[in-house]
Amino acid sequence: MIDVAIVGAGPAGMTAALELQKLGLSTTVIDDQPAPGGRIFANIEQRPAHGAEDRSGAALVRRFRQMGGDYRPASEVWQIEPGPRLFLSSSGQAQMIEPRFILMATGAQERPMPFPGWQLPGVMTVGAAQILLKTARQIPDKPVWLAGSGPLLLLYMHQLIAAGGMVEGILDTSPSGRIITAARALPGAITYGWRDLLRGLAWQWQSRSIKVVRGITSLQARGGDKLSHVTYSTDDGQIGEIATELLFIHDGVVPGLHGTIAAGCDHRWNEAEQCFEPILDTFGRTSVETIFAAGDGATIGGARAATLSGRLAAIGIARAAGTMSSEQAETAAKPVRRGLAKAARFRHFVDALYPPVKMALPDETITCRCEEVTARDIRAALKNEAHLGPDGIKIATRAGMGPCQGRQCGASLTRLVREAHGGAPDAIGFLRIRPPLKPLTLGELATLDSGI
């Protein structure tokens, strides 16, 4: 029997695998990407490492490769059940495995940023554009406008210009007054991330040569079969329009939750980051005793914090498996928790500086892009139906039933239910996630082999 199945080969998953093997537990690492590294260190073995973070990631990938454990790249996990039991598909072959423990290290996804026209060709996320740059060295052949806020948006601007691309302007959605709010959290952030702060200041300085429209409160992408114009309004009442064929958007990242929701783990609402996240104990264990979570899939903290939480989860799993006593585990966990506490103070500063966007969600916005369900459709379904939550909306409108399984519209459904009927997000909840978590053909399902 496999001791631990780790879902995800990013910083948290690789670190946990290395630690668990040191602690005498066997691991199987399953990842949907063709090479280890996660999104942040995508293709790190094939591209130059820029900066200390990249070099650290490259070293981690080398140690992971040298570990010699069971590593299954390009494999999709499409269902997780308490037990635990995990279903995956690789090269057209489906399989079920039953490890003693599962560690979810699935990382983050970009926070959906819906507005009218966001489905048009020419509009894409900054994260997707950065993956193209990292993995295929592709840059746009036309000038780009960026919209949103956050460190990734500024990093991509820097990377794109360095690669020879052109950034024509930025539509900044950050609210005014955030710098004063963030300044209060700055002392707690310096000790953990002073190098990151200096990098951020350098990116801000670089953006001085680019046109920046601040205080954006609404966006609309327009065009026929592709983007041609973007209209916007600002918090001081200005209305503007730009002509562009490329608009890259970003509003921070949120934990990728589909695995932990499908497994029946309890979740809670993080008010600062406006997202749900799994409830964990002090060792990274979820409400399901045999399932742990680490990295940005547990709570957003960045790559360095992900390695720490991967180590902490490994200690917790060893403790639960009986290969470490509780006293040994507590002793080993103490320095890791101190590191995570520092990382949390840095994250508090970032959250204050770049709070989630609070843009209007007009009726014509296609909220569920898979099923082409608009905000108007959802509001109409909610009218006079106080009993409907996100799952009721899903049944009534098909929002959340498409291939992405609600990854793009789930948060908007919670928002619209709250808008119509009030209530706390914890009480409203997220969509119930049903298998398959990723698209699966009937042919693959027919090959299902139980057990290895």
Coordinates of N, CA and C in Angstrom, one line a residue, residues 35 37 73 92 104 121 125 134 152 160 174 223 248 255 285 308 369 384 395 399 450-451:
A35 N 6.1 18.3 -16.1 CA 7.3 18.3 -15.4 C 7.1 19.0 -14.0
G37 N 7.4 21.4 -10.6 CA 7.7 22.8 -10.4 C 6.5 23.6 -10.1
P73 N 3.8 12.3 -13.8 CA 3.5 13.6 -14.4 C 2.4 13.4 -15.4
G92 N -4.7 8.0 -21.1 CA -5.9 7.3 -21.4 C -6.3 6.2 -20.5
M104 N -3.1 17.1 -0.3 CA -3.6 18.0 -1.4 C -2.6 19.2 -1.5
P121 N -12.3 36.8 -27.5 CA -10.9 36.5 -27.9 C -10.1 37.8 -27.8
T125 N -6.1 35.9 -19.0 CA -5.6 36.3 -17.6 C -4.0 36.4 -17.7
K134 N 6.7 31.4 -19.9 CA 7.6 30.5 -19.2 C 7.8 29.2 -20.0
L152 N 1.6 39.8 -9.2 CA 1.8 39.0 -10.5 C 1.6 39.9 -11.7
L160 N 7.5 40.7 -19.4 CA 7.1 40.9 -20.8 C 8.1 41.9 -21.5
S174 N -6.8 49.0 -8.1 CA -6.5 49.1 -6.6 C -7.3 50.3 -6.1
G223 N -16.3 44.4 -28.9 CA -15.8 44.0 -30.2 C -16.7 43.0 -30.8
F248 N -5.0 41.8 -20.8 CA -4.7 40.8 -19.8 C -5.1 41.2 -18.4
P255 N -7.2 29.8 -3.4 CA -6.9 28.4 -3.4 C -7.7 27.6 -4.4
R285 N -3.8 19.2 8.7 CA -4.8 18.1 8.5 C -6.2 18.8 8.3
L308 N 7.3 25.6 3.3 CA 7.2 25.4 4.8 C 5.9 24.6 5.1
R369 N -19.0 31.1 -18.2 CA -18.6 31.1 -19.6 C -18.8 29.8 -20.3
N384 N -37.3 36.2 -5.6 CA -38.4 35.5 -4.8 C -38.1 34.1 -4.5
I395 N -28.7 24.1 -10.6 CA -29.8 23.3 -11.2 C -30.7 24.2 -12.0
A399 N -25.5 27.1 -14.6 CA -24.2 27.7 -14.2 C -23.4 26.8 -13.4
S450 N -9.1 -1.0 -10.5 CA -9.1 -0.7 -9.1 C -7.9 -1.4 -8.4
G451 N -7.0 -0.5 -7.9 CA -5.9 -1.0 -7.1 C -4.6 -1.2 -7.9

